[in-house]
CSV table of C-alpha atoms and ligand atoms in Angstrom, one decimal:
chain,number,residue,atom,x,y,z
A,1,MET,CA,20.4,-17.8,-30.7
A,2,SER,CA,22.9,-15.2,-31.8
A,3,ARG,CA,19.9,-12.9,-32.2
A,4,CYS,CA,19.6,-12.9,-28.4
A,5,SER,CA,23.1,-11.6,-27.7
A,6,PRO,CA,23.1,-8.9,-25.1
A,7,SER,CA,24.1,-6.1,-27.5
A,8,THR,CA,21.3,-6.9,-29.9
A,9,GLU,CA,18.7,-6.8,-27.1
A,10,ILE,CA,20.1,-3.6,-25.6
A,11,ALA,CA,19.9,-2.0,-29.0
A,12,LYS,CA,16.2,-3.1,-29.2
A,13,GLY,CA,15.5,-1.1,-26.1
A,14,ILE,CA,15.4,-3.7,-23.3
A,15,ARG,CA,16.4,-2.1,-20.0
A,16,VAL,CA,19.7,-3.4,-18.7
A,17,HIS,CA,19.6,-5.4,-15.5
A,18,SER,CA,22.2,-6.0,-12.9
A,19,ASP,CA,21.1,-9.6,-13.4
A,20,PHE,CA,21.2,-9.5,-17.2
A,21,HIS,CA,22.9,-12.8,-17.8
A,22,HIS,CA,20.4,-14.6,-15.6
A,23,LEU,CA,17.6,-12.8,-17.5
A,24,ILE,CA,18.7,-13.8,-21.0
A,25,SER,CA,19.3,-17.4,-20.0
A,26,ARG,CA,15.7,-17.8,-19.0
A,27,ARG,CA,14.0,-20.2,-21.4
A,28,GLY,CA,10.7,-18.3,-21.3
A,29,PHE,CA,12.5,-15.1,-22.4
A,30,LEU,CA,14.3,-16.8,-25.3
A,31,ILE,CA,11.0,-18.2,-26.6
A,32,ALA,CA,9.2,-15.0,-26.3
A,33,ALA,CA,11.9,-12.9,-27.9
A,34,ALA,CA,12.2,-15.3,-30.8
A,35,GLY,CA,8.4,-15.2,-31.3
A,36,VAL,CA,8.5,-11.4,-31.5
A,37,ALA,CA,11.4,-11.4,-33.8
A,38,ALA,CA,9.7,-13.8,-36.2
A,39,SER,CA,6.2,-12.2,-36.2
A,40,ALA,CA,6.8,-8.5,-35.8
A,41,PRO,CA,10.4,-7.6,-36.3
A,42,MET,CA,9.8,-3.8,-36.1
A,43,ARG,CA,8.1,-3.8,-32.7
A,44,PRO,CA,10.2,-3.1,-29.7
A,45,VAL,CA,10.6,-6.3,-27.7
A,46,ARG,CA,10.3,-4.7,-24.3
A,47,ALA,CA,7.0,-6.4,-23.7
A,48,SER,CA,8.7,-9.8,-23.6
A,49,ALA,CA,11.4,-8.7,-21.1
A,50,THR,CA,10.7,-9.7,-17.6
A,51,GLU,CA,11.8,-7.3,-14.9
A,52,GLU,CA,13.7,-9.4,-12.4
A,53,ARG,CA,14.6,-8.4,-8.9
A,54,ARG,CA,15.9,-10.3,-5.9
A,55,ILE,CA,15.1,-9.1,-2.4
A,56,LYS,CA,16.6,-10.4,0.9
A,57,VAL,CA,14.6,-10.2,4.1
A,58,ALA,CA,16.9,-10.0,7.1
A,59,PRO,CA,17.7,-8.2,10.3
A,60,SER,CA,19.5,-4.9,9.9
A,61,GLN,CA,20.2,-1.5,11.6
A,62,ALA,CA,18.7,1.9,10.9
A,63,ARG,CA,19.2,5.4,12.2
A,64,LEU,CA,15.6,6.4,12.3
A,65,THR,CA,16.1,9.7,14.1
A,66,GLY,CA,18.9,10.9,11.9
A,67,THR,CA,22.6,10.5,11.5
A,68,ASP,CA,23.4,11.5,15.1
A,69,GLY,CA,20.7,9.3,16.6
A,70,PRO,CA,21.0,5.7,17.9
A,71,GLN,CA,21.1,2.6,15.8
A,72,THR,CA,17.8,0.7,15.9
A,73,PRO,CA,17.8,-3.0,15.2
A,74,VAL,CA,15.2,-3.5,12.5
A,75,TRP,CA,14.1,-6.1,10.0
A,76,ALA,CA,14.6,-5.0,6.5
A,77,TYR,CA,14.3,-5.7,2.8
A,78,ASP,CA,17.8,-5.5,1.3
A,79,GLY,CA,19.1,-3.9,4.5
A,80,THR,CA,17.2,-0.7,4.3
A,81,VAL,CA,14.2,0.8,5.9
A,82,PRO,CA,11.9,1.2,4.0
A,83,GLY,CA,12.9,-1.5,1.5
A,84,PRO,CA,14.0,-0.5,-2.0
A,85,THR,CA,11.4,1.2,-4.1
A,86,LEU,CA,10.4,-1.2,-6.8
A,87,ARG,CA,9.6,0.4,-10.1
A,88,LEU,CA,7.7,-1.8,-12.5
A,89,ARG,CA,6.0,-0.9,-15.7
A,90,GLN,CA,2.3,-1.2,-16.4
A,91,ARG,CA,1.4,-4.4,-18.3
A,92,GLU,CA,5.0,-5.7,-18.2
A,93,PRO,CA,5.8,-9.0,-16.4
A,94,ALA,CA,7.8,-8.8,-13.2
A,95,ARG,CA,9.6,-11.5,-11.4
A,96,ILE,CA,10.7,-10.9,-7.8
A,97,VAL,CA,12.7,-13.5,-5.9
A,98,VAL,CA,12.4,-13.2,-2.1
A,99,ASP,CA,15.0,-14.8,0.1
A,100,ASN,CA,14.1,-15.2,3.7
A,101,GLY,CA,17.0,-14.4,6.1
A,102,LEU,CA,14.9,-14.1,9.2
A,103,ASP,CA,14.6,-16.8,11.9
A,104,GLU,CA,10.9,-17.1,11.2
A,105,ASP,CA,8.5,-17.6,8.3
A,106,THR,CA,7.6,-14.7,6.0
A,107,THR,CA,5.7,-13.9,2.8
A,108,VAL,CA,5.4,-10.8,0.7
A,109,HIS,CA,2.1,-9.3,-0.1
A,110,TRP,CA,1.9,-6.8,-3.1
A,111,HIS,CA,-0.6,-4.5,-1.6
A,112,GLY,CA,-3.2,-3.2,-4.1
A,113,ILE,CA,-1.9,-5.0,-7.1
A,114,ARG,CA,-4.5,-7.0,-9.0
A,115,LEU,CA,-2.6,-10.2,-9.5
A,116,PRO,CA,-3.1,-13.9,-9.7
A,117,ASN,CA,-4.2,-15.4,-6.3
A,118,ALA,CA,-1.1,-17.6,-6.0
A,119,MET,CA,1.1,-14.5,-6.0
A,120,ASP,CA,-0.9,-12.7,-3.3
A,121,GLY,CA,1.4,-13.7,-0.4
A,122,VAL,CA,-1.1,-14.9,2.2
A,123,PRO,CA,0.4,-17.8,4.2
A,124,GLY,CA,-1.6,-21.0,4.1
A,125,LEU,CA,-4.3,-19.4,1.9
A,126,THR,CA,-2.4,-18.6,-1.3
A,127,GLN,CA,1.1,-20.0,-0.7
A,128,LYS,CA,3.2,-21.9,1.7
A,129,PRO,CA,5.1,-19.5,4.0
A,130,ILE,CA,8.7,-18.9,3.0
A,131,LYS,CA,10.7,-20.7,5.7
A,132,PRO,CA,14.0,-19.3,7.1
A,133,GLY,CA,16.7,-19.8,4.5
A,134,GLU,CA,14.2,-20.5,1.7
A,135,SER,CA,13.1,-18.4,-1.3
A,136,PHE,CA,9.9,-17.8,-3.2
A,137,VAL,CA,9.5,-16.5,-6.7
A,138,TYR,CA,6.7,-14.0,-7.3
A,139,GLU,CA,5.7,-13.4,-10.9
A,140,PHE,CA,2.9,-11.1,-12.0
A,141,THR,CA,2.1,-8.4,-14.6
A,142,PRO,CA,0.7,-5.3,-13.0
A,143,PRO,CA,-2.4,-4.2,-14.9
A,144,ASP,CA,-2.6,-0.8,-13.2
A,145,ALA,CA,-0.2,2.1,-13.0
A,146,GLY,CA,0.1,3.8,-9.7
A,147,THR,CA,1.5,3.9,-6.2
A,148,PHE,CA,1.4,0.5,-4.4
A,149,TRP,CA,3.5,-1.1,-1.6
A,150,TYR,CA,4.7,-4.4,-0.4
A,151,HIS,CA,4.9,-5.9,3.1
A,152,PRO,CA,4.9,-9.3,4.9
A,153,HIS,CA,1.7,-11.2,5.6
A,154,ALA,CA,3.2,-13.5,8.2
A,155,ASP,CA,3.6,-12.4,11.8
A,156,SER,CA,2.3,-9.2,10.2
A,157,LEU,CA,2.2,-7.0,13.4
A,158,VAL,CA,5.7,-7.7,14.4
A,159,GLN,CA,7.3,-7.9,10.9
A,160,LEU,CA,5.7,-4.7,9.7
A,161,GLY,CA,6.3,-3.1,13.1
A,162,ARG,CA,10.0,-3.9,12.8
A,163,GLY,CA,10.2,-2.1,9.5
A,164,LEU,CA,9.4,-4.5,6.7
A,165,ALA,CA,7.7,-2.3,4.1
A,166,GLY,CA,8.6,-0.8,0.8
A,167,ALA,CA,7.0,1.1,-2.1
A,168,LEU,CA,6.0,-0.4,-5.4
A,169,ILE,CA,5.6,2.1,-8.1
A,170,VAL,CA,4.0,1.0,-11.4
A,171,GLU,CA,4.9,3.6,-14.0
A,172,GLU,CA,2.4,4.8,-16.5
A,173,ALA,CA,3.0,3.8,-20.1
A,174,GLU,CA,3.4,7.5,-21.0
A,175,PRO,CA,5.3,9.6,-18.5
A,176,VAL,CA,3.3,12.2,-16.6
A,177,ALA,CA,4.3,15.9,-17.1
A,178,VAL,CA,5.7,17.0,-13.7
A,179,ASP,CA,9.0,18.6,-12.6
A,180,ARG,CA,9.6,16.0,-9.9
A,181,ASP,CA,8.1,12.7,-8.8
A,182,LEU,CA,8.6,12.2,-5.1
A,183,LEU,CA,7.6,9.5,-2.7
A,184,TRP,CA,7.0,9.8,1.0
A,185,LEU,CA,6.7,6.4,2.6
A,186,LEU,CA,5.5,7.1,6.1
A,187,GLN,CA,6.2,4.8,9.0
A,188,ASP,CA,5.3,5.1,12.7
A,189,TRP,CA,7.5,3.5,15.3
A,190,ARG,CA,7.1,2.9,19.0
A,191,LEU,CA,10.7,3.4,20.3
A,192,ALA,CA,12.0,3.1,23.8
A,193,LYS,CA,14.3,5.8,25.2
A,194,ASP,CA,17.4,3.9,24.0
A,195,GLY,CA,16.1,3.9,20.4
A,196,GLN,CA,15.2,0.2,20.5
A,197,ILE,CA,11.8,-0.9,19.1
A,198,ALA,CA,9.6,-1.1,22.2
A,199,ALA,CA,8.4,-4.6,23.3
A,200,GLY,CA,4.8,-5.4,23.9
A,201,PHE,CA,3.6,-6.2,20.4
A,202,GLY,CA,0.0,-7.4,20.5
A,203,ASN,CA,-0.9,-6.4,24.1
A,204,MET,CA,-4.5,-6.3,25.0
A,205,MET,CA,-4.8,-2.5,25.2
A,206,ASP,CA,-3.5,-2.0,21.6
A,207,ALA,CA,-5.4,-5.0,20.3
A,208,ALA,CA,-8.8,-3.9,21.5
A,209,MET,CA,-8.4,-0.2,21.1
A,210,SER,CA,-6.6,1.9,18.5
A,211,GLY,CA,-3.7,-0.5,17.7
A,212,ARG,CA,0.0,0.1,18.2
A,213,VAL,CA,0.3,3.8,17.6
A,214,GLY,CA,3.9,4.8,17.9
A,215,ASN,CA,5.9,7.9,19.0
A,216,VAL,CA,8.2,8.5,16.0
A,217,VAL,CA,7.1,9.1,12.5
A,218,THR,CA,9.6,8.7,9.6
A,219,ILE,CA,9.5,9.7,6.0
A,220,ASN,CA,11.5,7.3,3.8
A,221,GLY,CA,13.2,5.8,6.9
A,222,THR,CA,14.2,8.9,8.9
A,223,VAL,CA,12.6,11.6,11.0
A,224,PRO,CA,12.4,14.2,8.2
A,225,ALA,CA,14.6,17.2,7.8
A,226,ASP,CA,13.4,20.1,5.7
A,227,GLN,CA,12.1,19.2,2.2
A,228,LEU,CA,13.9,21.4,-0.3
A,229,VAL,CA,11.7,22.8,-3.0
A,230,LYS,CA,11.8,25.4,-5.8
A,231,ALA,CA,9.2,28.1,-6.4
A,232,GLY,CA,7.1,27.3,-9.4
A,233,GLU,CA,7.8,23.6,-9.7
A,234,ARG,CA,5.1,21.0,-9.9
A,235,ILE,CA,5.7,17.9,-7.8
A,236,ARG,CA,3.9,14.7,-8.0
A,237,LEU,CA,4.0,13.6,-4.4
A,238,ARG,CA,3.2,10.0,-3.7
A,239,LEU,CA,2.1,9.5,0.0
A,240,ALA,CA,2.0,6.0,1.4
A,241,ASN,CA,1.1,5.2,5.0
A,242,ALA,CA,2.9,2.1,6.0
A,243,SER,CA,2.2,2.5,9.7
A,244,LEU,CA,0.8,-0.3,11.9
A,245,ALA,CA,-2.0,1.9,13.3
A,246,ARG,CA,-1.4,5.6,13.0
A,247,ILE,CA,-4.0,7.5,10.9
A,248,MET,CA,-2.7,10.8,9.5
A,249,ALA,CA,-4.4,13.9,8.2
A,250,LEU,CA,-1.8,16.1,6.4
A,251,ARG,CA,-2.2,19.8,5.8
A,252,PHE,CA,0.3,21.7,3.6
A,253,GLU,CA,0.4,25.2,4.9
A,254,GLY,CA,0.2,27.8,2.1
A,255,HIS,CA,-0.4,25.1,-0.5
A,256,ARG,CA,-3.3,23.5,-2.3
A,257,PRO,CA,-2.5,19.9,-3.1
A,258,VAL,CA,-4.8,18.3,-5.7
A,259,VAL,CA,-5.6,14.6,-5.2
A,260,VAL,CA,-5.1,12.8,-8.5
A,261,ALA,CA,-5.1,9.1,-7.3
A,262,ILE,CA,-6.1,7.2,-4.2
A,263,ASP,CA,-4.7,3.8,-3.5
A,264,GLY,CA,-2.9,3.9,-6.9
A,265,GLN,CA,-6.2,4.4,-8.8
A,266,PRO,CA,-6.6,7.8,-10.6
A,267,CYS,CA,-9.7,9.7,-9.6
A,268,ASP,CA,-11.2,13.0,-10.8
A,269,PRO,CA,-8.6,15.6,-9.6
A,270,HIS,CA,-9.9,17.5,-6.6
A,271,GLU,CA,-8.8,19.4,-3.5
A,272,PRO,CA,-9.5,17.4,-0.4
A,273,ASP,CA,-12.1,18.5,2.1
A,274,SER,CA,-10.8,21.3,4.3
A,275,GLY,CA,-7.4,20.8,2.7
A,276,ARG,CA,-6.7,17.6,4.8
A,277,LEU,CA,-5.3,14.5,3.2
A,278,VAL,CA,-6.5,11.6,5.4
A,279,LEU,CA,-4.3,8.6,5.1
A,280,ALA,CA,-5.1,5.6,7.2
A,281,PRO,CA,-2.7,2.7,7.4
A,282,ALA,CA,-2.0,1.1,4.0
A,283,MET,CA,-3.6,3.9,2.1
A,284,ARG,CA,-1.8,5.9,-0.7
A,285,ILE,CA,-2.7,9.3,-2.1
A,286,ASP,CA,-1.0,10.9,-5.1
A,287,VAL,CA,-1.2,14.6,-5.2
A,288,MET,CA,-0.1,17.3,-7.6
A,289,LEU,CA,1.6,20.1,-5.7
A,290,ASP,CA,2.3,23.4,-7.4
A,291,MET,CA,5.0,25.1,-5.3
A,292,GLN,CA,3.4,28.5,-5.1
A,293,GLY,CA,5.1,29.7,-2.0
A,294,ASP,CA,7.7,32.5,-1.9
A,295,PRO,CA,11.4,31.9,-2.5
A,296,GLY,CA,13.3,31.6,0.7
A,297,LYS,CA,10.2,30.9,2.9
A,298,ARG,CA,9.3,27.9,4.9
A,299,TYR,CA,5.9,26.2,5.2
A,300,ALA,CA,4.9,23.5,7.7
A,301,VAL,CA,3.3,20.2,6.8
A,302,ILE,CA,1.1,19.3,9.7
A,303,ASP,CA,-0.5,16.1,10.8
A,304,ASP,CA,-3.6,16.9,12.9
A,305,PHE,CA,-5.6,13.7,12.8
A,306,TYR,CA,-5.8,13.0,16.5
A,307,ASP,CA,-7.5,15.8,18.5
A,308,GLY,CA,-5.0,17.8,20.5
A,309,LEU,CA,-2.0,15.8,19.1
A,310,ALA,CA,-1.1,17.9,16.0
A,311,TYR,CA,2.6,18.0,15.2
A,312,THR,CA,4.7,19.3,12.3
A,313,LEU,CA,5.7,16.3,10.2
A,314,THR,CA,8.2,18.3,8.1
A,315,THR,CA,8.8,21.7,6.5
A,316,LEU,CA,8.8,22.7,2.9
A,317,ALA,CA,11.9,24.9,2.6
A,318,TYR,CA,12.0,27.1,-0.5
A,319,ASP,CA,15.2,27.8,-2.4
A,320,GLU,CA,16.0,31.5,-2.8
A,321,ALA,CA,15.9,31.3,-6.6
A,322,PRO,CA,13.1,33.2,-8.4
A,323,PRO,CA,10.1,31.0,-9.5
A,324,LEU,CA,10.8,28.5,-12.3
A,325,ARG,CA,7.7,29.8,-14.1
A,326,ALA,CA,5.3,32.6,-13.6
A,327,HIS,CA,2.1,30.5,-13.7
A,328,PRO,CA,1.6,26.9,-12.7
A,329,LEU,CA,2.7,24.3,-15.3
A,330,ASP,CA,0.2,24.4,-18.1
A,331,ALA,CA,-0.3,20.6,-18.3
A,332,PRO,CA,-3.4,18.6,-17.2
A,333,VAL,CA,-3.0,17.3,-13.6
A,334,GLY,CA,-5.3,14.2,-14.2
A,335,LEU,CA,-3.8,10.8,-14.7
A,336,PRO,CA,-4.8,8.2,-17.3
A,337,ARG,CA,-7.4,5.8,-15.9
A,338,ASN,CA,-6.5,2.2,-15.2
A,339,PRO,CA,-8.4,-0.7,-16.9
A,340,LEU,CA,-10.8,-1.4,-14.0
A,341,PRO,CA,-13.9,-3.4,-15.0
A,342,ALA,CA,-17.1,-1.3,-14.6
A,343,PRO,CA,-19.5,-2.7,-11.9
A,344,ASP,CA,-23.0,-3.6,-13.1
A,345,LEU,CA,-25.0,-2.3,-10.2
A,346,ALA,CA,-28.3,-3.4,-11.6
A,347,GLY,CA,-27.3,-7.0,-11.7
A,348,ALA,CA,-25.1,-6.9,-8.6
A,349,GLU,CA,-25.0,-9.5,-5.8
A,350,ARG,CA,-25.4,-7.8,-2.4
A,351,GLN,CA,-23.1,-8.7,0.5
A,352,GLU,CA,-22.8,-7.1,3.9
A,353,ILE,CA,-20.0,-7.3,6.5
A,354,VAL,CA,-20.5,-5.9,9.9
A,355,LEU,CA,-17.5,-4.9,12.0
A,356,GLN,CA,-17.9,-5.8,15.7
A,357,GLY,CA,-16.0,-5.8,19.0
A,358,GLY,CA,-13.3,-3.6,20.5
A,359,MET,CA,-13.2,-1.9,23.8
A,360,MET,CA,-16.2,0.2,24.9
A,361,GLY,CA,-16.6,2.7,27.7
A,362,GLY,CA,-15.9,1.2,31.1
A,363,GLY,CA,-13.3,-1.2,29.9
A,364,LYS,CA,-15.8,-3.7,28.5
A,365,LEU,CA,-15.2,-5.5,25.3
A,366,ALA,CA,-18.2,-5.2,22.9
A,367,GLY,CA,-19.8,-8.5,22.3
A,368,VAL,CA,-16.9,-10.5,21.1
A,369,GLY,CA,-15.5,-11.8,24.4
A,370,GLY,CA,-18.8,-13.3,25.5
A,371,MET,CA,-19.7,-14.3,22.0
A,372,MET,CA,-16.5,-16.3,21.6
A,373,GLY,CA,-16.4,-17.4,25.2
A,374,MET,CA,-12.7,-16.7,25.5
A,375,GLY,CA,-10.6,-15.8,28.5
A,376,MET,CA,-8.4,-12.8,27.8
A,377,PRO,CA,-9.5,-11.1,24.6
A,378,GLY,CA,-6.8,-9.7,22.5
A,379,MET,CA,-4.1,-11.6,24.3
A,380,ASN,CA,-1.9,-14.2,22.6
A,381,GLY,CA,-3.8,-14.1,19.3
A,382,GLU,CA,-7.2,-14.3,20.9
A,383,ALA,CA,-10.1,-12.4,19.5
A,384,ALA,CA,-11.1,-8.8,20.3
A,385,TRP,CA,-13.0,-8.2,17.1
A,386,ALA,CA,-15.3,-10.0,14.7
A,387,ILE,CA,-16.8,-9.8,11.3
A,388,ASN,CA,-20.4,-11.0,11.0
A,389,GLY,CA,-20.0,-12.7,14.4
A,390,THR,CA,-16.8,-14.7,13.4
A,391,SER,CA,-13.3,-13.9,14.5
A,392,MET,CA,-10.5,-14.9,12.1
A,393,THR,CA,-7.3,-14.1,13.9
A,394,GLY,CA,-3.6,-14.0,12.7
A,395,ASP,CA,-2.2,-13.5,9.2
A,396,GLY,CA,-4.3,-15.8,7.1
A,397,HIS,CA,-4.0,-19.6,7.2
A,398,ALA,CA,-5.1,-22.8,5.5
A,399,GLY,CA,-8.7,-23.8,5.7
A,400,MET,CA,-10.3,-20.4,6.3
A,401,ALA,CA,-13.9,-20.8,5.3
A,402,PRO,CA,-15.1,-18.0,3.0
A,403,GLN,CA,-17.7,-15.6,4.4
A,404,PHE,CA,-19.3,-15.5,0.9
A,405,THR,CA,-18.7,-16.9,-2.5
A,406,LEU,CA,-19.1,-14.9,-5.8
A,407,ARG,CA,-19.4,-16.4,-9.3
A,408,ARG,CA,-16.6,-15.1,-11.5
A,409,GLY,CA,-17.7,-12.0,-13.4
A,410,THR,CA,-20.5,-10.9,-11.0
A,411,THR,CA,-20.6,-7.5,-9.6
A,412,CYS,CA,-20.4,-7.5,-5.8
A,413,HIS,CA,-22.2,-4.6,-4.1
A,414,LEU,CA,-20.6,-4.7,-0.7
A,415,THR,CA,-21.8,-2.8,2.3
A,416,MET,CA,-19.5,-2.5,5.3
A,417,ARG,CA,-21.0,-1.4,8.6
A,418,ASN,CA,-18.9,-0.4,11.5
A,419,GLU,CA,-20.7,-1.1,14.7
A,420,THR,CA,-17.6,-0.4,16.8
A,421,ALA,CA,-16.3,2.7,18.6
A,422,TRP,CA,-13.1,2.7,16.6
A,423,TRP,CA,-11.7,3.6,13.2
A,424,HIS,CA,-10.9,0.8,10.7
A,425,PRO,CA,-9.2,1.0,7.3
A,426,MET,CA,-10.8,-2.0,5.6
A,427,HIS,CA,-8.6,-3.6,2.9
A,428,ILE,CA,-9.6,-5.9,0.1
A,429,HIS,CA,-7.0,-8.1,-1.6
A,430,GLY,CA,-7.0,-8.7,-5.3
A,431,PHE,CA,-9.5,-6.0,-6.3
A,432,SER,CA,-10.0,-2.3,-6.2
A,433,MET,CA,-13.5,-1.1,-5.1
A,434,SER,CA,-15.5,1.7,-6.5
A,435,VAL,CA,-16.6,3.6,-3.4
A,436,LEU,CA,-20.3,4.5,-3.9
A,437,SER,CA,-21.5,6.1,-0.7
A,438,ARG,CA,-20.6,6.9,2.9
A,439,ASN,CA,-23.5,7.0,5.4
A,440,GLY,CA,-26.0,7.4,2.5
A,441,SER,CA,-24.2,10.3,0.8
A,442,SER,CA,-22.7,9.5,-2.5
A,443,VAL,CA,-18.9,9.7,-2.8
A,444,PRO,CA,-17.8,12.1,-5.5
A,445,HIS,CA,-14.7,12.1,-7.8
A,446,ARG,CA,-15.0,8.5,-9.0
A,447,GLN,CA,-12.8,7.0,-6.3
A,448,TRP,CA,-11.5,3.5,-6.4
A,449,GLN,CA,-9.8,2.2,-3.3
A,450,ASP,CA,-8.4,-1.0,-2.0
A,451,THR,CA,-8.4,0.4,1.6
A,452,VAL,CA,-11.5,2.3,2.8
A,453,LEU,CA,-11.4,4.0,6.2
A,454,LEU,CA,-14.5,3.7,8.3
A,455,ALA,CA,-15.0,6.1,11.2
A,456,PRO,CA,-16.9,4.8,14.2
A,457,LYS,CA,-20.4,3.8,13.2
A,458,ASP,CA,-19.8,4.5,9.5
A,459,THR,CA,-21.6,2.6,6.8
A,460,ILE,CA,-19.8,2.4,3.4
A,461,GLU,CA,-21.1,1.0,0.2
A,462,CYS,CA,-18.8,-0.1,-2.6
A,463,ALA,CA,-18.8,-2.3,-5.7
A,464,PHE,CA,-16.4,-4.3,-7.6
A,465,VAL,CA,-16.4,-6.9,-10.4
A,466,ALA,CA,-15.3,-10.3,-9.1
A,467,ASP,CA,-13.2,-11.1,-12.2
A,468,ASN,CA,-10.2,-12.7,-10.4
A,469,PRO,CA,-10.7,-16.2,-9.1
A,470,GLY,CA,-9.4,-17.4,-5.7
A,471,ASP,CA,-9.7,-17.0,-2.0
A,472,TRP,CA,-9.1,-13.4,-1.0
A,473,MET,CA,-8.6,-11.6,2.3
A,474,LEU,CA,-10.7,-8.7,3.5
A,475,HIS,CA,-9.4,-7.2,6.8
A,476,CYS,CA,-8.7,-4.2,8.8
A,477,HIS,CA,-5.2,-2.9,8.1
A,478,VAL,CA,-4.6,-1.8,11.7
A,479,ALA,CA,-2.3,-4.7,12.3
A,480,ASP,CA,-3.5,-5.3,15.8
A,481,HIS,CA,-7.1,-5.4,14.7
A,482,GLN,CA,-6.4,-7.9,11.9
A,483,MET,CA,-4.4,-10.2,14.3
A,484,ALA,CA,-7.2,-10.0,16.9
A,485,GLY,CA,-10.1,-11.0,14.6
A,486,LEU,CA,-11.0,-8.2,12.2
A,487,MET,CA,-10.5,-10.3,9.1
A,488,THR,CA,-12.4,-12.5,6.8
A,489,VAL,CA,-12.1,-14.3,3.5
A,490,PHE,CA,-14.3,-14.4,0.4
A,491,ARG,CA,-14.1,-16.7,-2.6
A,492,VAL,CA,-14.4,-16.1,-6.3
A,493,THR,CA,-15.0,-19.2,-8.3
B,501,C2O,CU1,-1.6,-4.7,2.9
B,501,C2O,CU2,-3.7,-8.1,3.8
B,501,C2O,O1,-2.6,-6.5,3.4
B,502,CU,CU1,-3.4,-6.2,0.3
B,503,CU,CU1,-9.5,-1.8,12.7
């Protein structure tokens, strides 16, 4: 046992935790460390050290519009909006204890992480909800490096809308050559004049149309001031859209961002079409940004997704200093690929999901209302949307019958058809999908995504290997749409 004294372990390279004593007292850790010591004494023992974090979910206050602005009552992870950025390491076990200090049930979903089903955070389906005053221990080993995020999957519309979201960064085994690694976690808030979060979550207009789009966009929890940059530096910028409903299309004036990963998964480095980075709710994009502007100058970052509603999100403000280097950093911008299983398209099982419903011209609800025979669609958790004729509403619950079942190891060739007049970022739990085609044209750059944006009437084909058993959610990540029926479940046995 003396072999496990803290000083020995620190010397062997284990990262020091605030909770170190708790960590070393864990039985699993002691056994694993002893095993490593006996069989391979020269290897660093980091692989057997579990990263442990504790996160408290509770009401808090935030100054979303800056230090002079009003206090907004929010719900927060560890008191901050967004929650703390969790940094894990690829292929190293993590243990995250979540304490619920809200007056209602919650869960945490680790969006985009390919993890065991029991850790996926869907109430009823994969775990019992965490009751007020109770805790839940999440344990998983992230297989993929990249930019992910976490959020509740209970009362999702309200809990996410009151601020519960945080970034989860899984670090590459080898550090990537950049001058700075930055994160912009984007959130969209609907605030009343007094700075309070506006009431009316889940109203029929939001539910059956574009969702609850807000009126204040924050970066890392505040309306952004200038972003200070230096000429010549290379920044890895991790963009994550944690909005309920707002789709963004970011343009960096005077700059040429190169997309290196989408939804955490590295792709072939490429410049986006017409220089616009389209980020639907729940999507992440990592870009490499060589700061090639002039010292002392300012360049706008513009979001122009919605016609006629373009606004300047923030400004890149260059330091006066001469460029750090004459030419862009001479290092490859591509990231190492993650170990995703390659789909076998020839032997694939085909499945199709059709997105239906929503408001059409003339204030009529397409199909769903009549189909379901319900009174006021979209109100009080009733259906405004459907997938293949069935509306699953809410957050996920016990007894959801799977739309289809896949035998473990088969490749699923999934077609998603949007019959509605609205945009839908469709999100799959537990897997990342290779995006094959959009409206019949093949998608370049070997893109893998867990959230795929469908424009009105789009058809998307994707494929993934069903290597992870369990019941998994597949839903629109516009929170209102999910709650009002744009959700389904599939099973891998
Ligand atoms: Cu990011 Cu089912 O969610
Ligand atoms: Cu997810
Ligand atoms: Cu949707």
